[in-house]
Every structure is written in structure tokens, then in C-alpha cells.
mmCIF file of C-alpha atoms in Angstrom:
data_model
loop_
_atom_site.group_PDB
_atom_site.id
_atom_site.type_symbol
_atom_site.label_atom_id
_atom_site.label_comp_id
_atom_site.label_asym_id
_atom_site.label_seq_id
_atom_site.Cartn_x
_atom_site.Cartn_y
_atom_site.Cartn_z
ATOM 1 C CA MET A 28 0.000 0.000 0.000
ATOM 2 C CA GLN A 29 1.368 3.383 -1.052
ATOM 3 C CA HIS A 30 1.513 6.058 1.652
ATOM 4 C CA LYS A 31 2.490 9.681 1.461
ATOM 5 C CA HIS A 32 6.224 9.424 1.952
ATOM 6 C CA ILE A 33 7.694 11.612 4.664
ATOM 7 C CA PRO A 34 11.295 12.297 3.607
ATOM 8 C CA LEU A 35 13.523 11.753 6.631
ATOM 9 C CA LYS A 36 16.767 13.083 5.147
ATOM 10 C CA ARG A 37 16.017 16.781 5.582
ATOM 11 C CA GLN A 38 17.621 19.555 7.591
ATOM 12 C CA ARG A 39 15.112 20.498 10.311
ATOM 13 C CA ASP A 40 15.015 22.654 13.408
ATOM 14 C CA VAL A 41 13.597 21.412 16.720
ATOM 15 C CA GLY A 42 10.033 22.536 15.944
ATOM 16 C CA GLU A 43 10.053 20.821 12.559
ATOM 17 C CA ILE A 44 11.493 17.633 14.064
ATOM 18 C CA ILE A 45 8.668 17.524 16.618
ATOM 19 C CA THR A 46 6.014 18.170 13.936
ATOM 20 C CA VAL A 47 7.415 15.572 11.528
ATOM 21 C CA TYR A 48 7.838 13.059 14.350
ATOM 22 C CA PHE A 49 4.138 13.045 15.173
ATOM 23 C CA GLU A 50 3.232 12.999 11.488
ATOM 24 C CA PHE A 51 5.466 9.938 11.141
ATOM 25 C CA PHE A 52 4.013 8.483 14.357
ATOM 26 C CA LYS A 53 0.442 8.900 13.081
ATOM 27 C CA GLN A 54 1.207 7.263 9.741
ATOM 28 C CA ASN A 55 3.388 4.417 10.975
ATOM 29 C CA PHE A 56 2.142 3.520 14.441
ATOM 30 C CA LYS A 57 -0.326 0.855 13.284
ATOM 31 C CA PRO A 58 2.030 -0.975 10.860
ATOM 32 C CA PHE A 59 4.869 -0.809 13.397
ATOM 33 C CA LEU A 60 2.535 -2.056 16.148
ATOM 34 C CA ASN A 61 1.792 -5.126 14.002
ATOM 35 C CA ILE A 62 5.528 -5.781 13.717
ATOM 36 C CA PHE A 63 5.997 -5.102 17.441
ATOM 37 C CA ILE A 64 3.317 -7.649 18.392
ATOM 38 C CA SER A 65 4.603 -10.207 15.889
ATOM 39 C CA TYR A 66 8.094 -10.247 17.362
ATOM 40 C CA ASN A 67 7.113 -9.546 20.976
ATOM 41 C CA GLY A 68 4.313 -12.112 21.339
ATOM 42 C CA LEU A 69 6.411 -14.500 23.408
ATOM 43 C CA PHE A 70 7.719 -11.642 25.546
ATOM 44 C CA ILE A 71 4.190 -10.370 26.165
ATOM 45 C CA LEU A 72 3.370 -13.779 27.638
ATOM 46 C CA GLY A 73 6.599 -13.485 29.602
ATOM 47 C CA PHE A 74 5.517 -10.153 31.053
ATOM 48 C CA LEU A 75 2.228 -11.731 32.121
ATOM 49 C CA GLY A 76 4.172 -14.431 33.958
ATOM 50 C CA VAL A 77 6.545 -11.916 35.542
ATOM 51 C CA SER A 78 3.619 -9.746 36.616
ATOM 52 C CA TYR A 79 1.930 -12.759 38.221
ATOM 53 C CA LEU A 80 5.092 -13.572 40.203
ATOM 54 C CA LEU A 81 5.546 -9.955 41.316
ATOM 55 C CA VAL A 82 1.912 -9.473 42.356
ATOM 56 C CA THR A 83 1.612 -12.873 44.051
ATOM 57 C CA GLY A 84 4.933 -12.478 45.825
ATOM 58 C CA PHE A 85 4.319 -8.916 46.988
ATOM 59 C CA VAL A 86 0.737 -9.444 48.123
ATOM 60 C CA GLY A 87 1.548 -12.784 49.757
ATOM 61 C CA THR A 88 4.510 -11.332 51.653
ATOM 62 C CA PHE A 89 2.508 -8.276 52.716
ATOM 63 C CA VAL A 90 -0.523 -10.248 53.924
ATOM 64 C CA ASN A 91 1.527 -12.879 55.731
ATOM 65 C CA THR A 92 4.022 -10.543 57.414
ATOM 66 C CA PRO A 93 4.439 -11.712 61.050
ATOM 67 C CA VAL A 94 2.575 -9.501 63.529
ATOM 68 C CA TYR A 95 2.229 -9.552 67.323
ATOM 69 C CA GLY A 96 4.772 -12.354 67.639
ATOM 70 C CA ILE A 97 2.891 -14.739 65.334
ATOM 71 C CA ASP A 98 5.382 -16.346 62.935
ATOM 72 C CA THR A 99 4.266 -16.908 59.362
ATOM 73 C CA ASP A 100 6.293 -18.585 56.616
ATOM 74 C CA THR A 101 6.637 -16.100 53.743
ATOM 75 C CA SER A 102 9.628 -17.760 52.031
ATOM 76 C CA ASN A 103 7.525 -19.018 49.091
ATOM 77 C CA TYR A 104 6.073 -15.581 48.442
ATOM 78 C CA GLN A 105 9.509 -13.984 48.721
ATOM 79 C CA ALA A 106 10.806 -16.511 46.196
ATOM 80 C CA TYR A 107 7.972 -15.532 43.816
ATOM 81 C CA PHE A 108 8.825 -11.858 44.234
ATOM 82 C CA ILE A 109 12.565 -12.351 43.712
ATOM 83 C CA GLY A 110 11.877 -14.599 40.724
ATOM 84 C CA GLY A 111 9.629 -11.896 39.283
ATOM 85 C CA ILE A 112 12.342 -9.253 39.676
ATOM 86 C CA ILE A 113 14.973 -11.467 38.026
ATOM 87 C CA GLY A 114 12.537 -12.340 35.228
ATOM 88 C CA PHE A 115 11.722 -8.680 34.714
ATOM 89 C CA ILE A 116 15.405 -7.717 34.438
ATOM 90 C CA ILE A 117 16.047 -10.447 31.861
ATOM 91 C CA LEU A 118 12.948 -9.540 29.851
ATOM 92 C CA PHE A 119 13.770 -5.852 30.070
ATOM 93 C CA VAL A 120 17.257 -6.345 28.617
ATOM 94 C CA VAL A 121 16.081 -8.718 25.860
ATOM 95 C CA THR A 122 13.122 -6.553 24.824
ATOM 96 C CA ALA A 123 15.286 -3.423 24.966
ATOM 97 C CA ILE A 124 17.688 -5.023 22.472
ATOM 98 C CA LEU A 125 14.835 -6.223 20.259
ATOM 99 C CA ASN A 126 12.667 -3.107 20.220
ATOM 100 C CA TYR A 127 15.547 -0.647 19.993
ATOM 101 C CA SER A 128 16.608 -2.611 16.907
ATOM 102 C CA LEU A 129 13.121 -2.963 15.421
ATOM 103 C CA ALA A 130 12.505 0.789 15.579
ATOM 104 C CA ALA A 131 15.832 1.637 13.919
ATOM 105 C CA ALA A 132 15.412 -1.054 11.253
ATOM 106 C CA TYR A 133 11.846 0.081 10.549
ATOM 107 C CA MET A 134 12.945 3.675 9.946
ATOM 108 C CA ILE A 135 15.778 2.557 7.673
ATOM 109 C CA GLN A 136 13.428 0.388 5.592
ATOM 110 C CA TYR A 137 10.825 3.159 5.543
ATOM 111 C CA GLU A 138 13.334 5.587 4.052
ATOM 112 C CA LYS A 139 14.485 2.994 1.511
ATOM 113 C CA ASN A 140 10.929 2.061 0.469
ATOM 114 C CA LYS A 141 9.852 5.712 0.083
ATOM 115 C CA GLY A 142 6.225 5.200 1.086
ATOM 116 C CA GLU A 143 5.734 1.542 0.280
ATOM 117 C CA THR A 144 4.590 -0.675 3.151
ATOM 118 C CA VAL A 145 7.465 -1.863 5.303
ATOM 119 C CA GLU A 146 7.353 -5.651 5.529
ATOM 120 C CA LYS A 147 8.203 -7.251 8.855
ATOM 121 C CA SER A 148 10.540 -9.673 7.069
ATOM 122 C CA GLN A 149 12.594 -6.699 5.839
ATOM 123 C CA VAL A 150 12.810 -5.318 9.354
ATOM 124 C CA TRP A 151 13.824 -8.641 10.864
ATOM 125 C CA GLU A 152 16.408 -9.283 8.141
ATOM 126 C CA THR A 153 18.055 -5.936 8.945
ATOM 127 C CA VAL A 154 18.125 -6.821 12.653
ATOM 128 C CA LYS A 155 19.425 -10.348 11.989
ATOM 129 C CA GLN A 156 22.260 -9.123 9.780
ATOM 130 C CA ASN A 157 23.482 -6.801 12.540
ATOM 131 C CA LEU A 158 22.646 -8.965 15.571
ATOM 132 C CA GLY A 159 26.247 -9.430 16.763
ATOM 133 C CA LYS A 160 26.973 -5.695 16.635
ATOM 134 C CA ILE A 161 23.628 -4.913 18.282
ATOM 135 C CA ILE A 162 24.350 -7.151 21.284
ATOM 136 C CA LEU A 163 27.834 -5.665 21.736
ATOM 137 C CA PHE A 164 26.388 -2.161 21.404
ATOM 138 C CA ILE A 165 23.750 -2.782 24.077
ATOM 139 C CA VAL A 166 26.310 -4.280 26.480
ATOM 140 C CA LEU A 167 28.560 -1.225 26.114
ATOM 141 C CA MET A 168 25.538 1.060 26.359
ATOM 142 C CA ILE A 169 24.513 -0.490 29.691
ATOM 143 C CA LEU A 170 28.054 -0.170 31.062
ATOM 144 C CA MET A 171 28.205 3.487 30.033
ATOM 145 C CA TYR A 172 24.772 4.036 31.557
ATOM 146 C CA PHE A 173 26.087 3.066 34.986
ATOM 147 C CA LEU A 174 28.964 5.523 34.532
ATOM 148 C CA VAL A 175 26.494 8.260 33.570
ATOM 149 C CA MET A 176 24.378 7.468 36.638
ATOM 150 C CA VAL A 177 27.421 7.779 38.924
ATOM 151 C CA VAL A 178 28.368 11.139 37.412
ATOM 152 C CA GLY A 179 24.729 12.220 37.556
ATOM 153 C CA MET A 180 24.427 11.333 41.237
ATOM 154 C CA VAL A 181 27.556 13.361 42.036
ATOM 155 C CA ILE A 182 26.447 16.506 40.202
ATOM 156 C CA SER A 183 22.859 16.213 41.478
ATOM 157 C CA PHE A 184 24.101 17.206 44.958
ATOM 158 C CA ILE A 185 24.617 20.729 43.634
ATOM 159 C CA PRO A 186 21.435 22.646 44.595
ATOM 160 C CA LEU A 187 19.047 23.278 41.681
ATOM 161 C CA LEU A 188 21.731 23.552 38.975
ATOM 162 C CA GLY A 189 22.875 20.016 39.782
ATOM 163 C CA THR A 190 19.385 18.616 39.174
ATOM 164 C CA ILE A 191 19.094 20.483 35.868
ATOM 165 C CA ALA A 192 22.563 19.310 34.828
ATOM 166 C CA TYR A 193 21.621 15.729 35.754
ATOM 167 C CA TYR A 194 18.586 15.696 33.446
ATOM 168 C CA ILE A 195 20.545 17.340 30.634
ATOM 169 C CA LEU A 196 23.226 14.647 31.052
ATOM 170 C CA VAL A 197 20.637 11.851 30.813
ATOM 171 C CA LEU A 198 18.988 13.409 27.744
ATOM 172 C CA ALA A 199 22.378 13.871 26.082
ATOM 173 C CA TYR A 200 23.269 10.249 26.839
ATOM 174 C CA ASN A 201 19.972 9.028 25.335
ATOM 175 C CA GLY A 202 20.584 11.153 22.255
ATOM 176 C CA TRP A 203 24.158 9.896 21.874
ATOM 177 C CA MET A 204 23.079 6.259 22.136
ATOM 178 C CA GLY A 205 20.200 6.700 19.688
ATOM 179 C CA LEU A 206 22.314 8.548 17.123
ATOM 180 C CA SER A 207 25.146 6.021 17.454
ATOM 181 C CA PHE A 208 22.780 3.078 17.035
ATOM 182 C CA MET A 209 21.311 4.572 13.865
ATOM 183 C CA ALA A 210 24.818 5.248 12.501
ATOM 184 C CA MET A 211 25.783 1.630 13.168
ATOM 185 C CA ILE A 212 22.774 0.132 11.368
ATOM 186 C CA ASN A 213 22.144 2.703 8.635
ATOM 187 C CA ASP A 214 25.782 3.227 7.630
ATOM 188 C CA ASN A 215 26.984 -0.298 8.486
ATOM 189 C CA LYS A 216 29.625 1.035 10.874
ATOM 190 C CA GLU A 217 31.497 -0.940 13.468
ATOM 191 C CA VAL A 218 30.378 -0.375 17.061
ATOM 192 C CA THR A 219 33.256 1.899 18.111
ATOM 193 C CA ASP A 220 33.024 3.898 14.872
ATOM 194 C CA ALA A 221 29.281 4.288 15.427
ATOM 195 C CA PHE A 222 29.849 5.678 18.924
ATOM 196 C CA GLY A 223 32.328 8.137 17.425
ATOM 197 C CA GLU A 224 29.866 9.230 14.732
ATOM 198 C CA GLY A 225 27.067 9.607 17.268
ATOM 199 C CA TRP A 226 29.319 11.683 19.510
ATOM 200 C CA LYS A 227 30.311 13.891 16.582
ATOM 201 C CA LEU A 228 26.663 14.606 15.723
ATOM 202 C CA LEU A 229 25.709 15.148 19.368
ATOM 203 C CA LYS A 230 28.608 17.546 19.957
ATOM 204 C CA SER A 231 27.830 19.546 16.819
ATOM 205 C CA PHE A 232 24.087 19.782 17.509
ATOM 206 C CA PHE A 233 23.941 19.367 21.274
ATOM 207 C CA TRP A 234 20.935 21.514 22.131
ATOM 208 C CA LYS A 235 18.926 20.334 19.151
ATOM 209 C CA SER A 236 19.461 16.723 20.293
ATOM 210 C CA VAL A 237 18.675 17.448 23.948
ATOM 211 C CA LEU A 238 15.591 19.580 23.284
ATOM 212 C CA SER A 239 14.152 17.131 20.737
ATOM 213 C CA ASN A 240 14.476 14.254 23.212
ATOM 214 C CA LEU A 241 13.110 16.394 26.053
ATOM 215 C CA VAL A 242 9.990 17.686 24.290
ATOM 216 C CA ILE A 243 9.025 14.487 22.487
ATOM 217 C CA GLY A 244 9.845 12.388 25.570
ATOM 218 C CA MET A 245 7.515 14.549 27.670
ATOM 219 C CA LEU A 246 4.746 14.358 25.070
ATOM 220 C CA LEU A 247 5.099 10.573 24.801
ATOM 221 C CA GLY A 248 4.973 10.368 28.604
ATOM 222 C CA ILE A 249 1.724 12.337 28.636
ATOM 223 C CA LEU A 250 0.326 10.123 25.862
ATOM 224 C CA MET A 251 1.262 7.019 27.851
ATOM 225 C CA MET A 252 -0.488 8.395 30.950
ATOM 226 C CA VAL A 253 -3.615 9.099 28.902
ATOM 227 C CA VAL A 254 -3.603 5.531 27.549
ATOM 228 C CA LEU A 255 -3.212 4.148 31.078
ATOM 229 C CA MET A 256 -5.890 6.452 32.468
ATOM 230 C CA VAL A 257 -8.838 4.317 31.314
ATOM 231 C CA PRO A 258 -7.680 1.002 32.878
ATOM 232 C CA GLY A 259 -6.472 3.004 35.898
ATOM 233 C CA ILE A 260 -9.927 4.486 36.448
ATOM 234 C CA LEU A 261 -11.580 1.081 35.999
ATOM 235 C CA ILE A 262 -9.207 -0.503 38.540
ATOM 236 C CA GLY A 263 -9.828 2.371 40.948
ATOM 237 C CA VAL A 264 -13.596 1.944 40.643
ATOM 238 C CA TYR A 265 -13.247 -1.809 41.218
ATOM 239 C CA ALA A 266 -11.040 -1.282 44.287
ATOM 240 C CA PHE A 267 -13.433 1.301 45.735
ATOM 241 C CA HIS A 268 -16.454 -0.937 45.115
ATOM 242 C CA SER A 269 -14.624 -3.932 46.632
ATOM 243 C CA LEU A 270 -13.696 -2.019 49.774
ATOM 244 C CA ASP A 271 -17.220 -0.658 50.038
ATOM 245 C CA THR A 272 -18.683 -4.169 49.883
ATOM 246 C CA GLY A 273 -16.100 -5.667 52.239
ATOM 247 C CA VAL A 274 -14.129 -7.706 49.699
ATOM 248 C CA ASP A 275 -10.656 -8.687 50.948
ATOM 249 C CA LEU A 276 -8.507 -7.416 48.066
ATOM 250 C CA ALA A 277 -5.340 -8.979 49.477
ATOM 251 C CA ASN A 278 -6.791 -12.508 49.269
ATOM 252 C CA SER A 279 -9.103 -12.058 46.291
ATOM 253 C CA ALA A 280 -8.246 -14.157 43.227
ATOM 254 C CA VAL A 281 -10.100 -11.684 40.981
ATOM 255 C CA ALA A 282 -8.097 -8.783 42.432
ATOM 256 C CA ASN A 283 -4.827 -10.639 41.841
ATOM 257 C CA VAL A 284 -5.788 -11.261 38.204
ATOM 258 C CA ILE A 285 -6.637 -7.586 37.743
ATOM 259 C CA TRP A 286 -3.381 -6.385 39.372
ATOM 260 C CA THR A 287 -1.430 -8.871 37.228
ATOM 261 C CA LEU A 288 -3.042 -7.707 33.974
ATOM 262 C CA ALA A 289 -2.570 -4.054 34.939
ATOM 263 C CA LEU A 290 1.137 -4.523 35.717
ATOM 264 C CA ALA A 291 1.658 -6.543 32.529
ATOM 265 C CA LEU A 292 -0.012 -3.784 30.489
ATOM 266 C CA LEU A 293 2.275 -1.205 32.099
ATOM 267 C CA LEU A 294 5.400 -3.245 31.304
ATOM 268 C CA ILE A 295 4.300 -3.886 27.700
ATOM 269 C CA LEU A 296 3.556 -0.197 27.113
ATOM 270 C CA TYR A 297 6.941 0.674 28.582
ATOM 271 C CA THR A 298 8.720 -1.595 26.091
ATOM 272 C CA LEU A 299 6.676 -0.080 23.241
ATOM 273 C CA ASN A 300 7.672 3.363 24.503
ATOM 274 C CA GLN A 301 11.330 2.335 24.072
ATOM 275 C CA SER A 302 10.696 1.987 20.349
ATOM 276 C CA MET A 303 8.854 5.305 20.177
ATOM 277 C CA ILE A 304 11.843 7.034 21.817
ATOM 278 C CA GLN A 305 14.191 5.466 19.285
ATOM 279 C CA PHE A 306 11.990 6.876 16.503
ATOM 280 C CA VAL A 307 12.888 10.314 17.900
ATOM 281 C CA ASN A 308 16.588 9.640 17.568
ATOM 282 C CA GLY A 309 16.121 8.010 14.173
ATOM 283 C CA LEU A 310 14.483 11.126 12.799
ATOM 284 C CA LEU A 311 17.075 13.265 14.590
ATOM 285 C CA TYR A 312 19.885 11.190 13.080
ATOM 286 C CA TYR A 313 18.678 11.679 9.511
ATOM 287 C CA SER A 314 18.245 15.413 10.084
ATOM 288 C CA LEU A 315 21.664 15.948 11.702
ATOM 289 C CA HIS A 316 23.421 13.641 9.235
ATOM 290 C CA GLU A 317 21.967 15.589 6.334
ATOM 291 C CA GLU A 318 22.880 18.911 7.936
ATOM 292 C CA THR A 319 26.457 17.652 8.335
ATOM 293 C CA TYR A 320 27.060 15.874 5.030
ATOM 294 C CA ASN A 321 24.314 17.199 2.644
ATOM 295 C CA GLU A 322 24.137 13.828 0.869
ATOM 296 C CA ALA A 323 20.421 13.956 0.010
ATOM 297 C CA THR A 324 20.683 17.603 -1.049
ATOM 298 C CA ARG A 325 23.533 16.837 -3.455
ATOM 299 C CA GLU A 326 21.584 13.848 -4.794
ATOM 300 C CA ARG A 327 18.535 16.015 -5.501
ATOM 301 C CA ILE A 328 20.699 18.602 -7.256
ATOM 302 C CA GLU A 329 22.342 15.888 -9.381
ATOM 303 C CA ASN A 330 18.908 14.465 -10.277
ATOM 304 C CA ILE A 331 17.733 17.923 -11.374
ATOM 305 C CA GLY A 332 20.841 18.270 -13.526
ATOM 306 C CA ALA A 333 20.336 14.805 -15.023
ATOM 307 C CA GLY A 334 16.697 15.671 -15.795
ATOM 308 C CA GLU A 335 17.720 18.706 -17.772
#
């Protein structure tokens, strides 16, 4: 199916990047969601299982906490809770690798296809071809994240300015990682070269990168809260009605199912949000790359000359 193609390789300011991002989001959210579900189906079931362990373990430990000298064995519930945390960490890392990659590969195929429908096989083939580099990239990214957190914690002790500097540091880090990842996949660079290219673009267009991530990140956060508002209200009404009628929520099987589904939905939306954030940096990458190298501009000029 032919869509109106949104050219990604254009020089844009922050306002234009934000506008084009949501135009791209509106056009591509449904087809990307189909790809997201196709490759995340097993992980969605995994998040349901993790949510069950977390809810069961937390509620069981809370309800059976020893009081007034009465000993109660909570080891099973604690094991559920710990197992849920470990499962969540593993799923988080795996889905971060997958969805970070899917978003980047989707944007690359979208630009290549120029409006034609992006097939999920094309996206997966791009990911598969770069899987080794992707895993190494994510490992290094996680290690650098801990370093950024340490630096951020140190500077955050400075009153007011430290907090602002901390958030700017995190936004800059997110921009650097996103730009580097796109450089690695789009330009077929090695991991270290990709980090260098991402750093070069970030350093040259620092505030454009930070502000784009800040504004779109905030808007996506608001959108996520709006999406969660409906199930949140329904759960609140159920909890209020249950308390009003004397239902013991801590020992209610129905309540546990509802809490499990709600937590699973939150975790799934969070992983989807990872992809949406990478779309920001994908669009930013094409804009900054074009502003630096003018490749698409020169190509258009050559095509005009060839047409004459």
C-alpha cells in the first residue's frame, strides 16, 4: 500500500522535528505495532508471567508478614517476588535489544521504500544481519549508563543547577546512544566507529538533540499516561467498590488477576515506549546527518541536472 512518503533526510530545526515526528508516528504507528506484536508475542506472555510472580509475591509477603509475635512462613512468596524481579530484568534487557533494533530497522526500511509498506521480514532481516553488533552495542551502552548514573548522582548534589545538569546529562546520553545506534545500522559502521559518529553529531548539535528528546519524551509520557488512564480508572472503581462491599482485596483471586493484567499492560507499554523514543533519535539522526554531510541535497541537485 502506497503512503504519502515523509522524507527523513532533511535539515530540520527542533520545531520541525517535533512536527514531523508526530506525522510519522500517526502514519506508521499501526504498521509498526503489528511488527511489534509479531516479534514480541512470546515476551508479552513473559511479562504476564513476571507480573503474576511480582503481584503474588508482593501481596503474599505483605498479607503474611508476622505480627504480634505470630510467625508466618513467607519464604515461598519472597521466592515468587525475587523470581519476578529477576525475570523482569532479563525480559527488560532482551526486549530493549529487540525493540531498539526494530525501531531503527523500521525507519531505515521506511526511508528505503519511500512510502511503500514496510514488511516485517525486511525489518527482521536488517536486525538479523546486525545482531552481533547490536548485542555488543547494548552491552557497552549499559556499562556506560552506569557511569552516567554515577556522574549524575555526584552533580545532582549541587542545589538546583545540579538537578538540571543531571537531566541534561541523561537526555544527552539518550541522544548519543540513539544517534550512534542509527549510525551503526544505517551506515553499516562498526560499534566503536558508530559511537564516534554519534558523539560527533551530538557535539555539533547538542541543544537540538537534547531539546528534541526532552519535548518528544515529555509528550510521549503524557500520551502514555492518557492511555493508562482508562484502565487506571476502571481498577480504581473496582477497588473502591470492593472495599465498600467488604471484599478482601489482598486474598481475592479476581483482584490478583486484575493487578497482574494491569502490571503486565504497564510493562508492555513501557517496552513499546522504548521503540517510540528510538523513533525520535532516528528522525534526529537523519536530520543531523543531512545537515552535516548534505548527501540527500547533493543527490537532488544531481537528479535535477540529469533531468535537464
